[in-house]
Coordinates of C-alpha atoms and ligand atoms in Angstrom, one line a residue:
Chain A
M1 CA 0.0 0.0 0.0
H2 CA 1.2 3.5 -0.8
I3 CA 0.9 6.0 2.1
E4 CA 1.9 9.6 2.5
F5 CA 2.3 11.4 5.8
T6 CA 4.6 13.8 7.7
L7 CA 7.4 12.3 9.8
N8 CA 9.3 14.6 12.0
E9 CA 8.4 17.5 9.7
Q10 CA 9.4 15.7 6.6
Q11 CA 7.1 14.6 3.9
M12 CA 7.1 10.8 3.6
S13 CA 5.9 8.6 0.7
L14 CA 6.2 4.9 1.4
D15 CA 5.1 1.6 0.1
V16 CA 4.4 -0.7 3.0
P17 CA 2.0 -3.6 3.9
A18 CA -1.2 -1.9 5.0
D19 CA -1.3 -4.0 8.2
R20 CA 2.3 -3.5 9.3
P21 CA 2.3 -2.2 12.9
V22 CA 3.4 1.5 12.9
V23 CA 6.1 0.8 15.4
R24 CA 7.9 -1.5 12.9
V25 CA 7.5 1.0 10.1
L26 CA 9.1 3.7 12.2
R27 CA 11.8 1.6 13.9
E28 CA 12.7 -1.0 11.3
D29 CA 11.8 0.6 8.0
K30 CA 12.7 4.2 8.9
G31 CA 15.5 3.4 11.4
L32 CA 14.0 5.6 14.2
T33 CA 15.3 3.5 17.1
S34 CA 13.8 5.8 19.8
V35 CA 10.5 3.9 19.1
K36 CA 10.6 0.6 21.1
E37 CA 8.4 -2.3 20.6
C38 CA 8.3 -3.8 24.1
C39 CA 5.0 -5.3 25.3
G40 CA 3.2 -4.8 22.0
L41 CA -0.1 -4.6 23.9
G42 CA -0.4 -0.9 24.8
E43 CA 0.7 -1.5 28.4
C44 CA 4.2 -0.1 28.6
G45 CA 4.4 3.1 26.6
G46 CA 7.8 2.2 25.0
C47 CA 6.4 2.8 21.5
T48 CA 4.9 6.2 22.3
I49 CA 4.8 8.7 19.4
L50 CA 2.8 11.9 18.7
V51 CA 0.1 11.7 16.1
D52 CA -1.2 15.1 15.2
G53 CA 0.3 16.3 18.4
Q54 CA -1.3 13.7 20.7
S55 CA 0.4 10.7 22.4
R56 CA -0.5 7.4 20.8
L57 CA 1.0 3.9 21.0
S58 CA 2.5 2.9 17.7
C59 CA 2.1 -0.8 18.5
L60 CA -1.6 -0.3 18.3
M61 CA -1.8 1.4 14.9
L62 CA -1.5 -0.1 11.5
A63 CA 0.5 1.5 8.7
A64 CA -2.6 2.4 6.7
Q65 CA -3.7 4.7 9.6
L66 CA -0.6 6.9 9.0
Q67 CA -2.1 8.3 5.7
G68 CA -2.3 12.1 6.0
R69 CA -1.1 12.2 9.6
R70 CA 1.6 14.3 11.2
I71 CA 3.9 12.0 13.1
M72 CA 6.6 12.9 15.6
T73 CA 9.1 10.6 17.3
L74 CA 11.7 11.6 19.8
E75 CA 14.1 12.2 16.9
G76 CA 12.0 15.1 15.7
L77 CA 11.7 16.8 19.1
S78 CA 14.6 19.2 18.7
T79 CA 15.5 20.3 15.2
S80 CA 18.8 21.9 16.0
E81 CA 21.8 20.5 17.8
K82 CA 20.4 21.8 21.1
L83 CA 18.3 19.5 23.3
H84 CA 14.7 20.2 23.9
P85 CA 14.1 21.7 27.5
L86 CA 12.5 18.4 28.5
Q87 CA 15.5 16.4 27.3
E88 CA 17.8 18.8 29.1
A89 CA 15.8 18.4 32.3
F90 CA 15.9 14.6 32.0
V91 CA 19.7 14.7 31.8
R92 CA 20.1 17.3 34.6
H93 CA 17.9 15.4 37.0
G94 CA 19.3 11.9 36.4
A95 CA 16.0 10.8 35.0
V96 CA 17.7 8.4 32.5
Q97 CA 19.2 5.2 33.7
C98 CA 19.1 2.4 31.2
G99 CA 17.4 4.8 28.8
Y100 CA 14.9 2.3 27.3
C101 CA 11.7 4.1 28.5
T102 CA 13.2 7.6 28.1
P103 CA 11.9 8.4 24.6
G104 CA 8.3 7.4 25.5
M105 CA 8.6 9.2 28.8
V106 CA 9.7 12.4 27.1
L107 CA 7.0 12.3 24.5
A108 CA 4.4 11.5 27.2
A109 CA 5.6 14.6 29.1
C110 CA 5.4 16.6 25.9
D111 CA 1.8 15.5 25.4
L112 CA 1.0 16.4 29.0
L113 CA 2.5 19.8 28.9
Q114 CA 0.6 20.7 25.7
R115 CA -2.6 19.9 27.5
N116 CA -1.6 21.3 30.9
P117 CA 1.5 23.6 30.8
H118 CA 1.8 23.8 34.6
P119 CA 0.9 20.4 36.1
D120 CA 1.5 19.7 39.8
R121 CA 3.3 16.5 40.8
Q122 CA 0.1 14.5 41.0
E123 CA -0.8 15.6 37.5
I124 CA 2.6 14.7 36.2
K125 CA 2.3 11.2 37.6
A126 CA -1.1 10.8 36.0
G127 CA 0.2 12.2 32.7
L128 CA 3.0 9.6 32.7
A129 CA 0.8 6.7 33.9
G130 CA 1.0 4.8 30.7
N131 CA 4.8 4.6 30.7
I132 CA 6.7 2.0 32.6
C133 CA 10.2 2.5 33.9
R134 CA 12.0 -0.4 35.7
C135 CA 15.1 1.6 36.8
T136 CA 14.5 5.0 38.3
G137 CA 11.5 4.5 40.6
Y138 CA 10.0 7.4 38.8
Q139 CA 10.9 10.1 41.3
K140 CA 13.7 11.6 39.1
I141 CA 11.5 11.5 36.0
V142 CA 8.8 13.4 37.9
D143 CA 11.5 15.8 39.1
A144 CA 12.7 16.3 35.6
V145 CA 9.2 17.1 34.2
D146 CA 8.5 19.3 37.1
A147 CA 11.7 21.2 36.6
A148 CA 11.2 21.5 32.8
C149 CA 7.9 23.3 33.3
T150 CA 9.3 25.5 36.0
T151 CA 12.2 26.6 33.7
D152 CA 9.7 27.0 31.0
K153 CA 7.6 29.3 33.1
D154 CA 10.7 31.4 34.0
S155 CA 12.0 31.7 30.5
G156 CA 8.6 32.3 29.1
R157 CA 9.2 29.6 26.5
G158 CA 6.1 27.7 25.5
Y159 CA 5.6 24.1 24.3
Chain B
M1 CA 1.7 -8.0 0.8
G2 CA -0.1 -8.2 4.1
T3 CA -3.8 -8.0 4.9
E4 CA -5.8 -5.1 3.5
V5 CA -6.8 -2.3 5.8
F6 CA -9.8 -0.2 4.8
L7 CA -10.5 3.3 6.2
P8 CA -13.9 4.2 5.0
Q9 CA -14.7 7.9 5.0
S10 CA -18.5 7.7 5.4
L11 CA -21.1 5.2 6.5
P12 CA -22.2 4.3 2.9
E13 CA -18.5 3.6 2.2
F14 CA -18.4 1.4 5.2
W15 CA -21.4 -0.6 4.1
D16 CA -19.8 -1.1 0.7
V17 CA -16.5 -2.3 2.1
H18 CA -18.2 -4.5 4.7
G19 CA -20.5 -6.0 2.0
S20 CA -17.4 -7.3 0.1
H21 CA -15.4 -8.1 3.3
P22 CA -18.0 -9.4 5.8
D23 CA -15.4 -11.2 7.9
A24 CA -13.1 -8.2 8.3
A25 CA -12.0 -7.3 11.8
I26 CA -13.8 -4.0 12.6
Y27 CA -12.0 -1.6 14.9
H28 CA -12.1 2.1 15.8
G29 CA -9.2 2.8 18.2
G30 CA -8.1 -0.9 18.1
T31 CA -7.1 -0.8 21.8
D32 CA -9.2 -4.0 22.3
V33 CA -9.2 -5.5 18.9
L34 CA -5.6 -5.2 17.9
V35 CA -4.5 -6.4 21.4
R36 CA -6.8 -9.4 21.2
L37 CA -5.6 -10.3 17.7
K38 CA -2.0 -10.1 18.9
E39 CA -2.7 -12.2 21.9
T40 CA -4.4 -14.9 19.9
G41 CA -1.9 -14.7 17.0
R42 CA -4.8 -14.6 14.6
T43 CA -4.8 -12.6 11.3
P44 CA -8.2 -11.5 10.0
P45 CA -9.0 -11.6 6.3
A46 CA -9.1 -7.8 6.3
Y47 CA -9.4 -4.8 8.7
I48 CA -11.9 -2.0 8.6
C49 CA -10.9 1.0 10.7
L50 CA -13.8 3.4 11.7
E51 CA -11.6 6.4 12.7
R52 CA -12.4 8.5 9.6
I53 CA -16.2 8.2 9.5
P54 CA -17.6 11.6 10.5
E55 CA -21.1 10.3 11.2
L56 CA -19.7 8.6 14.3
Q57 CA -18.4 11.9 15.8
A58 CA -21.6 13.8 16.5
V59 CA -22.4 15.4 19.8
Q60 CA -26.0 16.7 19.7
D61 CA -28.0 18.6 22.3
C62 CA -31.6 17.2 21.7
G63 CA -33.4 19.3 24.3
E64 CA -34.2 16.9 27.1
T65 CA -31.5 14.5 26.1
L66 CA -28.0 14.5 24.8
F67 CA -26.6 12.3 22.0
V68 CA -22.9 11.4 21.9
G69 CA -21.3 9.6 18.9
A70 CA -19.7 6.2 19.3
G71 CA -16.5 7.6 17.7
L72 CA -15.6 10.0 20.4
T73 CA -12.4 9.1 22.0
H74 CA -12.2 9.1 25.8
A75 CA -9.9 12.2 25.6
Q76 CA -12.6 13.9 23.6
I77 CA -15.3 13.0 26.1
L78 CA -13.1 14.6 28.8
I79 CA -13.1 18.0 27.1
E80 CA -16.6 18.0 25.5
P81 CA -18.5 20.8 27.3
N82 CA -22.0 19.3 26.7
I83 CA -20.9 16.1 28.4
A84 CA -19.4 18.0 31.3
T85 CA -22.6 19.9 31.8
H86 CA -25.3 17.3 31.2
W87 CA -23.6 14.0 32.0
P88 CA -20.9 14.9 34.5
L89 CA -20.8 11.3 35.7
L90 CA -19.3 10.0 32.4
P91 CA -16.0 12.0 32.5
R92 CA -15.4 10.8 36.1
A93 CA -15.2 7.3 34.8
V94 CA -13.3 8.1 31.6
A95 CA -10.7 10.1 33.5
V96 CA -9.4 6.9 35.1
L97 CA -9.7 4.7 32.0
G98 CA -6.3 3.5 30.8
S99 CA -3.6 6.1 30.3
P100 CA -3.4 9.3 28.2
P101 CA -2.4 7.4 24.9
I102 CA -5.2 4.8 25.5
R103 CA -7.7 7.7 26.1
H104 CA -6.5 9.4 22.9
T105 CA -7.2 6.2 21.0
G106 CA -10.0 4.2 22.6
T107 CA -13.6 5.2 22.0
L108 CA -17.0 5.0 23.6
G109 CA -18.2 2.7 20.8
G110 CA -15.3 0.4 21.4
N111 CA -15.9 0.2 25.1
L112 CA -19.6 -0.7 24.3
G113 CA -18.6 -3.1 21.6
T114 CA -16.2 -5.0 23.8
A115 CA -18.9 -5.3 26.5
S116 CA -16.4 -6.2 29.2
P117 CA -17.8 -6.5 32.7
A118 CA -14.9 -4.1 33.6
G119 CA -15.7 -1.6 30.9
D120 CA -15.5 1.7 32.7
T121 CA -18.1 3.7 30.7
L122 CA -20.8 1.0 31.2
P123 CA -21.8 1.7 34.9
P124 CA -22.2 5.4 34.2
L125 CA -24.3 4.7 31.0
Y126 CA -26.5 2.4 33.1
C127 CA -27.0 5.1 35.7
L128 CA -27.8 7.6 32.9
Q129 CA -30.3 5.1 31.4
A130 CA -28.7 5.4 28.0
E131 CA -30.1 4.1 24.7
V132 CA -27.7 2.7 22.3
H133 CA -28.3 3.8 18.7
V134 CA -27.4 1.2 16.1
V135 CA -27.3 1.7 12.3
S136 CA -27.1 -0.7 9.4
A137 CA -27.4 -0.3 5.6
S138 CA -31.1 -0.9 6.0
G139 CA -32.0 1.5 8.9
R140 CA -31.5 2.6 12.4
R141 CA -32.8 1.2 15.8
S142 CA -32.2 2.0 19.4
L143 CA -32.0 -0.3 22.4
D144 CA -31.9 0.2 26.1
I145 CA -28.3 -0.4 27.2
R146 CA -29.5 -3.3 29.4
D147 CA -30.7 -5.0 26.2
F148 CA -27.7 -4.1 24.2
I149 CA -25.1 -5.6 26.6
L150 CA -25.9 -9.3 26.8
G151 CA -22.8 -10.7 28.6
P152 CA -19.0 -10.6 28.6
G153 CA -18.0 -9.7 25.1
H154 CA -21.5 -10.2 23.9
T155 CA -23.8 -7.5 22.5
A156 CA -27.1 -7.3 20.5
L157 CA -25.2 -6.0 17.4
Q158 CA -26.1 -7.9 14.3
P159 CA -23.6 -8.5 11.5
G160 CA -23.3 -5.3 9.4
E161 CA -24.5 -3.1 12.2
L162 CA -22.5 -0.3 13.8
I163 CA -23.0 1.6 17.0
L164 CA -23.8 5.2 16.0
G165 CA -23.8 6.6 19.5
V166 CA -25.7 6.8 22.8
Q167 CA -28.5 9.0 23.9
A168 CA -29.7 9.7 27.4
P169 CA -31.6 12.2 29.4
K170 CA -29.6 15.2 30.7
A171 CA -28.7 14.5 34.2
G172 CA -26.8 17.7 35.3
D173 CA -29.3 18.3 38.1
W174 CA -28.5 15.1 40.0
G175 CA -26.6 16.5 43.0
I176 CA -24.1 13.7 43.3
P177 CA -22.3 12.1 40.3
H178 CA -19.9 9.6 41.6
F179 CA -17.5 7.0 40.1
E180 CA -14.9 4.9 41.8
K181 CA -13.0 1.9 40.7
V182 CA -10.6 -0.3 42.6
G183 CA -7.8 -2.2 40.9
S184 CA -4.5 -3.7 41.7
R185 CA -2.8 -0.3 41.1
Q186 CA -4.0 3.3 40.6
A187 CA -3.5 3.8 36.9
M188 CA -3.9 1.6 33.8
T189 CA -5.8 -1.0 35.7
C190 CA -8.7 -3.3 35.0
S191 CA -11.1 -2.8 37.8
L192 CA -11.8 -5.5 40.5
A193 CA -14.9 -3.6 41.2
S194 CA -16.4 -0.3 40.4
L195 CA -19.4 1.8 41.4
A196 CA -21.1 4.6 39.5
A197 CA -23.8 6.6 41.2
L198 CA -26.3 9.4 40.6
I199 CA -28.1 10.7 43.7
K200 CA -30.7 13.4 44.2
I201 CA -31.0 14.7 47.7
A202 CA -34.3 16.3 48.7
P203 CA -34.2 19.7 50.5
G204 CA -34.7 18.0 53.9
G205 CA -31.5 15.9 53.3
C206 CA -33.1 12.6 52.4
I207 CA -32.5 10.5 49.2
Q208 CA -35.0 11.6 46.7
D209 CA -33.7 9.4 43.9
I210 CA -30.7 7.1 43.5
R211 CA -29.2 5.1 40.8
L212 CA -26.3 2.8 41.5
A213 CA -24.4 0.5 39.0
W214 CA -21.6 -1.8 39.9
G215 CA -19.0 -3.0 37.3
S216 CA -16.8 -6.1 37.4
L217 CA -19.0 -8.0 39.9
G218 CA -21.0 -10.1 37.5
P219 CA -21.3 -10.9 33.8
T220 CA -22.7 -7.5 33.1
V221 CA -23.2 -4.3 35.1
I222 CA -25.3 -4.9 38.3
C223 CA -28.2 -2.6 39.3
S224 CA -30.7 -3.4 42.0
K225 CA -34.3 -2.2 42.2
A226 CA -34.6 -3.4 45.8
I227 CA -31.7 -1.2 46.8
H228 CA -33.4 1.7 45.0
R229 CA -36.7 1.1 46.8
K230 CA -35.0 0.7 50.2
A231 CA -32.9 3.8 50.0
L232 CA -35.6 6.3 48.9
G233 CA -36.6 8.7 51.6
K234 CA -33.7 7.8 53.9
P235 CA -30.9 10.1 54.9
L236 CA -27.6 9.6 53.0
N237 CA -25.5 8.3 55.8
I238 CA -23.5 5.2 56.9
Q239 CA -26.5 3.6 58.6
T240 CA -28.6 3.8 55.4
L241 CA -25.7 2.5 53.2
N242 CA -25.0 -0.3 55.7
S243 CA -28.6 -1.4 55.5
L244 CA -28.3 -1.9 51.8
A245 CA -25.2 -4.2 52.0
D246 CA -27.1 -7.5 52.1
L247 CA -29.2 -6.5 49.1
I248 CA -26.1 -6.0 46.9
Q249 CA -24.5 -9.2 48.1
E250 CA -27.6 -11.1 46.7
K251 CA -27.2 -9.5 43.3
I252 CA -23.5 -9.9 42.6
S253 CA -21.6 -12.9 41.3
P254 CA -17.9 -12.0 41.4
I255 CA -15.2 -14.2 40.0
D256 CA -12.3 -15.7 41.8
D257 CA -8.9 -15.2 40.0
Q258 CA -5.3 -14.5 40.6
R259 CA -6.0 -10.8 41.0
A260 CA -8.5 -11.1 43.9
S261 CA -10.7 -13.6 45.8
I262 CA -14.4 -13.6 45.7
H263 CA -14.4 -12.6 49.4
Y264 CA -12.4 -9.5 48.6
R265 CA -14.5 -8.5 45.7
R266 CA -17.7 -8.9 47.8
Q267 CA -16.2 -6.7 50.5
L268 CA -15.4 -4.1 47.8
A269 CA -19.0 -4.1 46.5
Q270 CA -20.1 -3.0 49.9
N271 CA -17.2 -0.6 50.8
L272 CA -17.5 1.2 47.5
M273 CA -21.0 2.1 48.5
L274 CA -19.9 3.5 51.9
R275 CA -17.6 5.9 50.1
L276 CA -20.7 7.7 48.9
V277 CA -20.8 9.4 52.3
S278 CA -17.1 9.9 52.9
D279 CA -16.9 11.9 49.7
Y280 CA -19.8 14.2 50.0
Ligands
FAD301 C1 -3.3 -0.8 28.2 C2 -4.8 -0.7 28.1 C3 -5.5 -0.2 29.2 C4 -6.9 -0.2 29.2 N1 -7.6 0.3 30.3 C5 -8.9 0.3 30.3 C6 -9.6 0.7 31.4 O1 -9.1 1.2 32.4 N2 -11.0 0.7 31.4 C7 -11.7 0.2 30.3 O2 -12.9 0.2 30.3 N3 -11.0 -0.2 29.2 C8 -9.7 -0.2 29.2 N4 -9.0 -0.7 28.1 C9 -9.8 -1.3 27.0 C10 -10.1 -0.3 25.8 O3 -9.1 0.7 25.7 C11 -11.5 0.3 25.9 O4 -12.5 -0.7 26.0 C12 -11.7 1.2 24.7 O5 -12.9 2.0 25.0 C13 -12.0 0.5 23.4 O6 -12.2 1.4 22.3 P1 -11.5 1.2 20.9 O7 -12.1 2.2 20.0 O8 -10.1 1.1 21.0 O9 -12.1 -0.3 20.6 P2 -11.7 -1.3 19.4 O10 -10.7 -2.2 19.8 O11 -11.5 -0.5 18.2 O12 -13.1 -2.1 19.3 C14 -13.6 -2.8 20.4 C15 -14.9 -3.6 19.9 O13 -15.9 -2.7 19.6 C16 -16.3 -2.8 18.3 N5 -16.6 -1.4 17.8 C17 -15.9 -0.3 17.9 N6 -16.5 0.7 17.5 C18 -17.7 0.3 17.0 C19 -18.9 0.9 16.4 N7 -19.0 2.2 16.2 N8 -19.9 0.1 16.1 C20 -19.9 -1.2 16.3 N9 -18.8 -1.9 16.9 C21 -17.8 -1.1 17.2 C22 -15.2 -3.5 17.6 O14 -15.6 -4.2 16.4 C23 -14.7 -4.4 18.6 O15 -15.5 -5.5 18.7 C24 -7.6 -0.7 28.1 C25 -6.9 -1.2 26.9 C26 -5.5 -1.2 27.0 C27 -4.8 -1.7 25.8

């Protein structure tokens, strides 16, 4: 099947099997290794991407559904050499240990901050509830998101 | 080449595709269907995805009632002002359904279609006394939700029929809209038991009307006329709620599995009811 969509701000035109899970299109066909196929059942958040700006699980989408959509993976988050403020905050707060869940966590945080630019800690936890981390115990991830929106407030920079 | 995936752009286009692929797997968000196919390792002969059918997206104020399309995602339900005003009970349940990406994907129609005893939109829809509107190429019919949900994974949908949406009386004037579910963790959990409630309190403080619906405690949502009769005219307090405990125990038939024992689930059925006073 022929599909056209926007991937990290670039126009894509692909021939893929219509029922190929989107996670495999992105990771295996397009080499975007931030997208992880972990549980494959929507439970872990490792394959989180943004579809038209909203967090979705790429293991629960078939390639045909990409047609006409605007897709963002972690690779598309910062266009320059500079890290996105959320990425910076994750580094600064030690929110990355093995790194496996990190892309999904950062995109889930992006989705949350778009809906709610100044979440409290409880809201941050609820916003990240679909993403599992087996290393950090979550505290540092919540710290990082918390700090990212505080910095954001101070610098007047919006998401 | 893989299996074909159809994305019809209208209901007539859906009937066309469905006519030539009657055994296709039909999904909207796919959060139940794609997971189930993966778990069973089955490949259907074709897929039909409903996400681009505008007729499923309607929200309509019909005067005394509100109509909400089957295609609304849970995230859309949470931000729809008409639902917040007229059915404030529904967003309370949807807010604790899955995770943000599941709510961006899963739909009201999908929750009804799956007809799980743990489906979180079902107890609120029973309290609201919703009618399920169903369409096929040959016409439209509506059924009481109690006649639509027949058992776990089992609905009154006939082949070629789609859920168009649900319609129910506006219920913004019920003083207490309440939903609580208990699971093995706070988020992303299938409930062990849930309770949805609508309560009207008379000026003197007594229960003027009450609708309670329990999820996950039987093959479908559990409601009890006897509880309703017994509670009317009583004050909303612990004594009243305790006096209803035996009646709910007679109605439920919880399962026993690795997540919780029957005894624990029976206790939950009762305790969830007691929370109606601690919260208000
Ligand atoms: C990780 C995870 C967590 C979850 N947590 C919860 C939870 O907390 N609470 C809960 O209740 N559910 C939960 N679910 C289940 C699921 O997300 C919900 O039931 C959701 O509402 C299903 O919607 P969908 O559009 O994705 O359904 P789909 O998978 O697309 O469809 C489900 C069924 O409905 C049918 N269907 C869909 N739309 C229509 C229509 N318009 N007409 C006729 N038939 C239709 C399909 O054919 C299929 O039989 C969870 C799922 C996952 C993967």
